[in-house]
Coordinates of C-alpha atoms in Angstrom, one line a residue:
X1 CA 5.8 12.5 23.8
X2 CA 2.8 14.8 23.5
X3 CA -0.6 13.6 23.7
X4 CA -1.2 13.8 19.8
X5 CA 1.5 11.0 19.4
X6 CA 0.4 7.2 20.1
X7 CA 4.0 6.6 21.1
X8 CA 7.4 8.4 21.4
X9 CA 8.7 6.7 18.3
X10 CA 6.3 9.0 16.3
X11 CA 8.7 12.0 17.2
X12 CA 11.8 10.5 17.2
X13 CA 14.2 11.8 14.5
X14 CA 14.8 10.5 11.5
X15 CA 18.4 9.2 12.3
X16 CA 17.3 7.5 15.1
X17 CA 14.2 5.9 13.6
X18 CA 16.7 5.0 10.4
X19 CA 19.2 3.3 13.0
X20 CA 16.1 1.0 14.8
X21 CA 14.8 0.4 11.6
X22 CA 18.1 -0.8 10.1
X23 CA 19.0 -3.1 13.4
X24 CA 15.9 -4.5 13.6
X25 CA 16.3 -5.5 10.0
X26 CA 19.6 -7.1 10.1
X27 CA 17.8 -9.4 13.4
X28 CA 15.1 -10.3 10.9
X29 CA 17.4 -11.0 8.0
X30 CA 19.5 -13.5 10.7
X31 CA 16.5 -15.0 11.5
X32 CA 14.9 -15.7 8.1
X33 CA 18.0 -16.8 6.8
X34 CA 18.6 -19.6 9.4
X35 CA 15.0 -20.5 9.6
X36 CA 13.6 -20.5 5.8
X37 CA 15.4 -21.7 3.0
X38 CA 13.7 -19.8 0.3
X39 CA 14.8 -16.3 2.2
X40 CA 18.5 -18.2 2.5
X41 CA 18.7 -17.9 -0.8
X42 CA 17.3 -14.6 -1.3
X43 CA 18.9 -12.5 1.4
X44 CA 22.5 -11.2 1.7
X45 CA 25.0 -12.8 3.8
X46 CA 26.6 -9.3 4.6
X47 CA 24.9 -7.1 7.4
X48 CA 22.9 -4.5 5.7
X49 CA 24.6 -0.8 6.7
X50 CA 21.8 1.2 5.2
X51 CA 18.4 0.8 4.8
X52 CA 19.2 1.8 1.0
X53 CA 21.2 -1.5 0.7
X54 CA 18.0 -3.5 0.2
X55 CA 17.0 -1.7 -3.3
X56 CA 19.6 -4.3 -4.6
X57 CA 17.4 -7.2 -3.7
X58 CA 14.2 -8.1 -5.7
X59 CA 11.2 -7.6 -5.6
X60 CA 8.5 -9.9 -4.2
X61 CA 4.7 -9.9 -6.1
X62 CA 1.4 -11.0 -5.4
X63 CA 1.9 -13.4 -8.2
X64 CA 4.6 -15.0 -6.5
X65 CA 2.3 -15.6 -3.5
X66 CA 0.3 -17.4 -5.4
X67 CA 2.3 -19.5 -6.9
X68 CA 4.5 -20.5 -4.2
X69 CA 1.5 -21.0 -1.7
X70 CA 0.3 -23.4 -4.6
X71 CA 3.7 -25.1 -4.2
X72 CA 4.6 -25.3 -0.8
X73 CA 0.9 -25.2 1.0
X74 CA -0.3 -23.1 3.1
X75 CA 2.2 -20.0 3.1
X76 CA 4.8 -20.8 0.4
X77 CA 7.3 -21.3 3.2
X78 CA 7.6 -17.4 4.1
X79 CA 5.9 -17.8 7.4
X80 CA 9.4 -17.2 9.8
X81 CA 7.1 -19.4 12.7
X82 CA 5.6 -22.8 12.7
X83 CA 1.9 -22.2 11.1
X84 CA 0.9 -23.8 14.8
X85 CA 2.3 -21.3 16.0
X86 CA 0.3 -18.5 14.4
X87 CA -3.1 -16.7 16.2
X88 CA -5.4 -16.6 12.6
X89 CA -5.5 -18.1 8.6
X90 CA -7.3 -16.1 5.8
X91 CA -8.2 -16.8 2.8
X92 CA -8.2 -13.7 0.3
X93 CA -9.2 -13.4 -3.3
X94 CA -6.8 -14.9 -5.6
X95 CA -6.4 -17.2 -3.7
X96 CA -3.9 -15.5 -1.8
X97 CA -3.3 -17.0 2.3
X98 CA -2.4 -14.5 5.1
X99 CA -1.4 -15.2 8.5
X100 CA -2.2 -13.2 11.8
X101 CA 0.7 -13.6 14.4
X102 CA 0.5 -13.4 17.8
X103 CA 1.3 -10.2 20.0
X104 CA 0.0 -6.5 20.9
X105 CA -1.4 -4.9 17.8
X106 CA 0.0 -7.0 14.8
X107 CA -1.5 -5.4 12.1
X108 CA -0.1 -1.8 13.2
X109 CA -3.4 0.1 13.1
X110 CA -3.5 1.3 16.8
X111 CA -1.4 4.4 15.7
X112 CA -3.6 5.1 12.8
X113 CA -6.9 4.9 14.9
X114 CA -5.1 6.8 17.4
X115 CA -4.3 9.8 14.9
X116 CA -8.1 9.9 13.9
X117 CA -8.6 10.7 17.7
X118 CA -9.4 7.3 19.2
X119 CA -8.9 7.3 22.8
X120 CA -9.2 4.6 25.6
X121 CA -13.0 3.7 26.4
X122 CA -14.1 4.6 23.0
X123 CA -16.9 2.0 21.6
X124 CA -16.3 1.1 17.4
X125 CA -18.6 -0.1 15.3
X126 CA -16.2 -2.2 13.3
X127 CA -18.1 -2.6 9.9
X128 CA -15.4 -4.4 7.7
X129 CA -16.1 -8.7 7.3
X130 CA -15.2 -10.9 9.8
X131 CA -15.6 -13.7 7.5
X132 CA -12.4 -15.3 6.2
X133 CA -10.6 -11.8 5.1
X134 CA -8.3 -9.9 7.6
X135 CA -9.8 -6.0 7.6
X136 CA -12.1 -6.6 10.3
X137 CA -9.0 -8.2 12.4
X138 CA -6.6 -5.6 11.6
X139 CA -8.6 -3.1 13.1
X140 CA -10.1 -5.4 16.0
X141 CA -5.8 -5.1 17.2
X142 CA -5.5 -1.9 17.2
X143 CA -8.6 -1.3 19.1
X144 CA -7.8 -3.5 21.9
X145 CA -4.2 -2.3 22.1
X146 CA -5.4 1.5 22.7
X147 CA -8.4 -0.1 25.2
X148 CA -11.7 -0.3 23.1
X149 CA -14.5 -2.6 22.8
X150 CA -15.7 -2.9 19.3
X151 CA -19.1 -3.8 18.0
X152 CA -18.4 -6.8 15.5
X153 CA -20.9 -5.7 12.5
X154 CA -19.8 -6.4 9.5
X155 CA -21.1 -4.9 6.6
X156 CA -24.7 -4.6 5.3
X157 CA -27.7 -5.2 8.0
X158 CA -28.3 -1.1 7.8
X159 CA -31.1 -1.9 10.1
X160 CA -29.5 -4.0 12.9
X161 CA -26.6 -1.8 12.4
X162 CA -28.8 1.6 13.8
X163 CA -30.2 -0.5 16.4
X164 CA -26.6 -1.5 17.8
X165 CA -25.7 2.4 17.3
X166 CA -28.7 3.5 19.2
X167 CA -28.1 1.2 22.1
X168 CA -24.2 1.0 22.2
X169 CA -23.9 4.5 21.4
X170 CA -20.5 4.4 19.3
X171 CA -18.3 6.9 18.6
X172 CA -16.2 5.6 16.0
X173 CA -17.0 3.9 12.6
X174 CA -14.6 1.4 10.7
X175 CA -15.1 0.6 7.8
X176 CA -15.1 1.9 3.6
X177 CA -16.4 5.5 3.0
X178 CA -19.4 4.5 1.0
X179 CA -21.2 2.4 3.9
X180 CA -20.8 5.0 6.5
X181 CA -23.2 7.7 4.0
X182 CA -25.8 4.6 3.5
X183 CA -25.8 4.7 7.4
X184 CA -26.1 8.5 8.2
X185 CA -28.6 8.2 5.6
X186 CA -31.1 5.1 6.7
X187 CA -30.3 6.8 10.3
X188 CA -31.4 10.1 9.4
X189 CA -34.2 8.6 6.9
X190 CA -35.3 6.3 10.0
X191 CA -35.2 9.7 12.5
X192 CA -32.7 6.8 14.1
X193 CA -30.3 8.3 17.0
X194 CA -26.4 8.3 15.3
X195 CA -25.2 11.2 16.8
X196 CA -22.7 9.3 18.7
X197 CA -20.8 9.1 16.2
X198 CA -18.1 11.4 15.3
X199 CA -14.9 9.5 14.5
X200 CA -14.6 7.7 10.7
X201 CA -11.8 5.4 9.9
X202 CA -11.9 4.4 6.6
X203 CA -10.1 2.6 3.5
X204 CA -10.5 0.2 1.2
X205 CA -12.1 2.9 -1.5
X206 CA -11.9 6.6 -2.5
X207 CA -12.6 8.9 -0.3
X208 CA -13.1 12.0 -3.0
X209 CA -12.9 15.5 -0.5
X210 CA -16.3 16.1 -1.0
X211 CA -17.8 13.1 0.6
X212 CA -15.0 13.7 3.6
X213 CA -16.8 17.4 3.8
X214 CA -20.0 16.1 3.8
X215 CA -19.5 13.5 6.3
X216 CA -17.8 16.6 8.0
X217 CA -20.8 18.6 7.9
X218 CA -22.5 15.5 9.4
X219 CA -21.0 15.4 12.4
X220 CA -18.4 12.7 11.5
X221 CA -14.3 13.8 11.2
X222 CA -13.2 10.8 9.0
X223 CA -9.2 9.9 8.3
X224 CA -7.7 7.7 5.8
X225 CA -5.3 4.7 6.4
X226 CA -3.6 2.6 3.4
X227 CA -2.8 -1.2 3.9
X228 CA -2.6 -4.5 2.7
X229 CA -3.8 -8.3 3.6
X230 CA -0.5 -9.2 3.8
X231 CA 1.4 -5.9 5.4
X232 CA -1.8 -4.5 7.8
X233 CA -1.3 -0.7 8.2
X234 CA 1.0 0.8 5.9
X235 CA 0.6 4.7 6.4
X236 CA -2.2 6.6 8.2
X237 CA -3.6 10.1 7.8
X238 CA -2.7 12.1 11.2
X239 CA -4.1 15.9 10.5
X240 CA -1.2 16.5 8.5
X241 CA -0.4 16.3 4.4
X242 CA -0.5 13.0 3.3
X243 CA 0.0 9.9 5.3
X244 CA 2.9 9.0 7.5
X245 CA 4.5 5.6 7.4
X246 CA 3.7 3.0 9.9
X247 CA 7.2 2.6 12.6
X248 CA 7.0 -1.0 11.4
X249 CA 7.0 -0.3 7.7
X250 CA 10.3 0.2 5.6
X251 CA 8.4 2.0 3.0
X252 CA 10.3 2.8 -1.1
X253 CA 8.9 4.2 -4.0
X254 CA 10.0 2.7 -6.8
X255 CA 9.7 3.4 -11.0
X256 CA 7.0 0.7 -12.3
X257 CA 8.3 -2.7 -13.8
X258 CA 11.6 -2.1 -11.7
X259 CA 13.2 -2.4 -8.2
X260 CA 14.6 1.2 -8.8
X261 CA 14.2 3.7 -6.1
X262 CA 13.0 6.8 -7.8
X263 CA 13.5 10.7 -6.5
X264 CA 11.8 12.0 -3.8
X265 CA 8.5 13.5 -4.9
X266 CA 8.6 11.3 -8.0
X267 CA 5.1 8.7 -8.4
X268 CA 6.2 5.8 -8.6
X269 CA 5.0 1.5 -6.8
X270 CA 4.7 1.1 -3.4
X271 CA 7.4 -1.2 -2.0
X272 CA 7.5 -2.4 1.9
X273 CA 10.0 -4.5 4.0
X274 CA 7.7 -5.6 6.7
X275 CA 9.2 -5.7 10.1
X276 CA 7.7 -8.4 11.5
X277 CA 9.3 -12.4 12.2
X278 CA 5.5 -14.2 12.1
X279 CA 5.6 -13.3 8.4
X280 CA 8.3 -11.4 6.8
X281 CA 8.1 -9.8 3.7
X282 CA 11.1 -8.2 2.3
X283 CA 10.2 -5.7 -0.4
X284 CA 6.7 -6.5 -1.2
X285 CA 5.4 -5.0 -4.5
X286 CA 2.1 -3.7 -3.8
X287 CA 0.9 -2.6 -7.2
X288 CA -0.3 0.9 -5.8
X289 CA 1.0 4.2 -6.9
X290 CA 2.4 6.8 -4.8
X291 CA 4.9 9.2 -4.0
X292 CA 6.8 10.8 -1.0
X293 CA 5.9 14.2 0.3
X294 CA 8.6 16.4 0.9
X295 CA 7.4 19.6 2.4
X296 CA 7.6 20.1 6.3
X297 CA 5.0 18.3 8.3
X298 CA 2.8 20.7 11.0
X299 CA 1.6 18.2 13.4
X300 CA 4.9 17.0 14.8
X301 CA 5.5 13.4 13.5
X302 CA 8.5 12.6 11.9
X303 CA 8.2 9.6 9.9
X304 CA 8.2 9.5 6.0
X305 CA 4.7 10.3 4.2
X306 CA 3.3 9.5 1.1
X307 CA 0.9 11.5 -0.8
X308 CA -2.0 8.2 -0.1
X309 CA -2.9 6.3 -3.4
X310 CA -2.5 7.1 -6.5
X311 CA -3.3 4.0 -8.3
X312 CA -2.2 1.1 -10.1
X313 CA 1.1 0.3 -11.5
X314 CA 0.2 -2.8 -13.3
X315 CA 0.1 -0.7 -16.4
X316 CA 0.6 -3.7 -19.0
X317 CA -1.7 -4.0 -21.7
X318 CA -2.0 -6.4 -25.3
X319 CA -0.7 -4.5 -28.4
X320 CA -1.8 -6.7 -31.9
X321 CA -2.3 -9.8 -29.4
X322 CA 1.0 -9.3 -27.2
X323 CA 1.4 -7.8 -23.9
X324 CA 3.6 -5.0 -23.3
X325 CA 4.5 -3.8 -19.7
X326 CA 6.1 -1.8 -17.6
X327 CA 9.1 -3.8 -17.2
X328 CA 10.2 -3.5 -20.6
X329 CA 9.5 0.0 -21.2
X330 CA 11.9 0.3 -18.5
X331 CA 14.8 -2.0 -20.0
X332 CA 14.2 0.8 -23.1
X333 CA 15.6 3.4 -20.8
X334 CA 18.0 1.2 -19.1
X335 CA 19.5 0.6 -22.3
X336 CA 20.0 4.0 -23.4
X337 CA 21.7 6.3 -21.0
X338 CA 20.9 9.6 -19.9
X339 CA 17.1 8.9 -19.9
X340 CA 14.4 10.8 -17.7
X341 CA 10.6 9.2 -17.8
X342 CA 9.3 7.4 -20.5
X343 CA 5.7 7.1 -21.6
X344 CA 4.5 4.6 -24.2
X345 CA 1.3 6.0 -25.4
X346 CA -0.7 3.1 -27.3
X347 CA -3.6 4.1 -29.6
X348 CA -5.4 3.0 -33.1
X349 CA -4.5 4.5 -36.5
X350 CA -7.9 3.0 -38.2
X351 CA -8.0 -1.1 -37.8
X352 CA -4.5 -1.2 -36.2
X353 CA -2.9 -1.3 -32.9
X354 CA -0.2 2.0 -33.2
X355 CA 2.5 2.5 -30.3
X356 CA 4.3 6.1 -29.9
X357 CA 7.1 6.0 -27.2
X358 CA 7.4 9.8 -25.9
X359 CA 10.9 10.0 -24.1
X360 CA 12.8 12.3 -22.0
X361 CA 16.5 13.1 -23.3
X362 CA 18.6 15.9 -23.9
X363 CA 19.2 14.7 -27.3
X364 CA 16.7 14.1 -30.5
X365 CA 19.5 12.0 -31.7
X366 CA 18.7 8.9 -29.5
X367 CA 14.9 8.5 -31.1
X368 CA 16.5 6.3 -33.6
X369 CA 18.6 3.9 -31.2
X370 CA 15.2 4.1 -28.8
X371 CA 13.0 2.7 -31.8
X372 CA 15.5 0.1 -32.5
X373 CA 15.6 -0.9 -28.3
X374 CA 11.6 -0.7 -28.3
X375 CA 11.3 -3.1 -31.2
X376 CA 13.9 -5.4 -29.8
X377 CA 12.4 -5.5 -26.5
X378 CA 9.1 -5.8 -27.1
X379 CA 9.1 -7.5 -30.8
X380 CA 6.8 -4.8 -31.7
X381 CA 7.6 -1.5 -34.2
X382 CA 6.6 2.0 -32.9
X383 CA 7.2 5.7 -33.2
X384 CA 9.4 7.6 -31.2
X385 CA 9.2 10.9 -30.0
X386 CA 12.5 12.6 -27.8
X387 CA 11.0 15.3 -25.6
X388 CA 12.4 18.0 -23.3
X389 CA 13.6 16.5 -19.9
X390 CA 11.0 16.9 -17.0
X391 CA 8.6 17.3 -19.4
X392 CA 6.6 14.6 -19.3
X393 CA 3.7 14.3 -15.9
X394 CA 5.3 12.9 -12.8
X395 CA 2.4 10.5 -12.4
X396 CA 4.1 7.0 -12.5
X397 CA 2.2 6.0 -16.1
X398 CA 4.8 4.2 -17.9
X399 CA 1.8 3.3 -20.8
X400 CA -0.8 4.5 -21.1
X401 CA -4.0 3.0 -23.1
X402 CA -5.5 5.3 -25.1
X403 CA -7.6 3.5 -26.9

């Protein structure tokens, strides 16, 4: 293990991360199936012999969370150990309820702060709310796993928060992007002492290169981590492209309004299998764009990475008063084989509401059976245009508004 890696498993190889992965899996599946009925119903009886085998089971939305917490208070039975049981309870907008478990870093970010160069000792000013929502939390594990004590700010307070800085001397910020410029700017406004700080980790917002080059020119190297309320740290930014998966992320990109796994490189939804018994989530939708990187990787790491966020799949919108989405767009394609992408492109043609479906297919033919599926599947008439495969941008939009 060098000293770049948090732990050995960040160099392992691919077959041996794919084999622990796959093991610890089947465990899980054991567990949940003997434990909670609504996974006993959901899971396959047969042991799993790939991690590919689970793009045959569906997918699991926030939308679901919210209605089976409404049903079956307070975690919709998907909590694998007695609520009692558990260390914390949020409460996140929607509402959606997220559990903390018990044990050494169980929101996975101590690998992420670690690839941003945190290091035993180092005090973080830990600027994300401590007040009902998990972000503060998830990073307040990882810090104490790697040996840090953290400042609990929270966000706003600029002026408490340079007093704290000035006397505690961080090195690293937590927090979104945006708050750590109000803070280098009241500090250097003030004439306030900040240059303690040189480590950023940020999410929760953009982080556009030229703010990460100011902040850069400040003083301050800032990473990027991706995660959830209800996953913790999905992927992490370690020096290299993109971001690598988290060791305890099963991570698949798959096409909008399906469970299909799409081609490497292809954009496409964000799907994780959590590995985790506290609260297991077996192929979580997340609603965010992305897509795997397939180039070589310098620094040494050997997990999967994805290109970071690319934004949102939920891509349905209301043509004359109905909503069309993703999910039927792709039973268009399903239903006529040999398809590549397929973009609906709605617009207005004067007072109306006008759909044009732009598909990829060797053969002009199939506009007229694709009309005829479009019409059937979404009860609405529009044009149809057969274009040349890979022709259309690998972006993930499935529709796209243009009005």
């Amino acid at each position: 293990m060098t000293a770049a890696f948090y732990d050995a498993a960040e160099g392992r190889s691919p077959e041996a991360r794919a084999k622990d992965q796959l093991a610890r899996l089947n465990a899980q599946f054991q567990h949940m199936r003997s434990a909670q009925p609504f996974w006993a119903d959901r899971l396959p009886e047969a042991t799993l012999t790939s991690l590919a085998d689970l793009a045959a089971l569906p997918l699991l939305r926030k939308s679901d969370l919210v209605a089976m917490q409404g049903e079956n208070a307070p975690l919709g039975g998907l909590n694998g150990n007695p609520v009692g049981a558990l260390r914390r309870l949020f409460v996140s907008p929607g509402p959606i309820f997220d559990p903390e478990g018990r044990g050494r870093d169980w929101w996975n970010s101590a690998a992420a702060l670690h690839a941003a160069g945190v290091r035993q000792g180092d005090v973080i000013l830990n600027t994300f709310s401590y007040h009902l929502t998990p972000a503060a939390f998830i990073f307040e594990g990882g810090a104490e796993a790697i040996g840090c004590p953290v400042i609990p700010a929270g966000p706003g307070n600029t002026a408490d928060q340079l007093v704290a800085i000035a006397q505690y001397r961080p090195r690293v910020y937590v927090g979104v992007p945006d708050f750590l410029k109000i803070i280098l700017d009241k500090a250097d406004e003030a004439g306030a002492d900040r240059s303690s700080l040189k480590i950023g980790m940020v999410t929760g917002a953009a982080l556009p290169e030229s703010l990460r080059a100011e902040f850069a020119a400040r003083g301050v190297d800032v990473r990027q981590c991706y995660g959830t309320a209800d996953l913790g740290i999905i992927a992490y930014e370690t020096g290299g492209n993109g971001m690598v998966v988290s060791e305890n992320a099963i991570l698949e990109i798959v096409r909008p309004g399906t469970g299909d796994p799409v081609a490497p490189g292809e954009v496409g939804e964000i799907v994780v299998t959590r590995l985790d018994l506290d609260y297991p989530l077996v192929r979580f939708a997340t609603g965010d764009m992305s897509a795997f990187l397939t180039e070589p990787q310098p620094d040494g790491r050997t997990g999967p990475r994805i290109k970071g966020w690319m934004g949102r799949a939920d891509q349905a919108t209301k043509v004359k008063g109905m909503f069309v989405r993703p999910e039927q767009i792709a039973a268009v394609a399903r239903a006529v084989p040999g398809c590549g992408r397929l973009r609906l492109e709605v617009s207005r043609d004067g007072q109306q509401d006008r759909m044009h479906l732009r598909a990829e297919h060797p053969d002009p033919a199939t506009a007229i059976v694709l009309a005829e599926k479009l019409a059937e599947l979404t009860r609405l008439k529009g044009s149809v245009e057969v274009v040349t495969p890979g022709s259309l941008p690998n972006d993930g939009k499935v529709i796209a508004d243009l009005r």
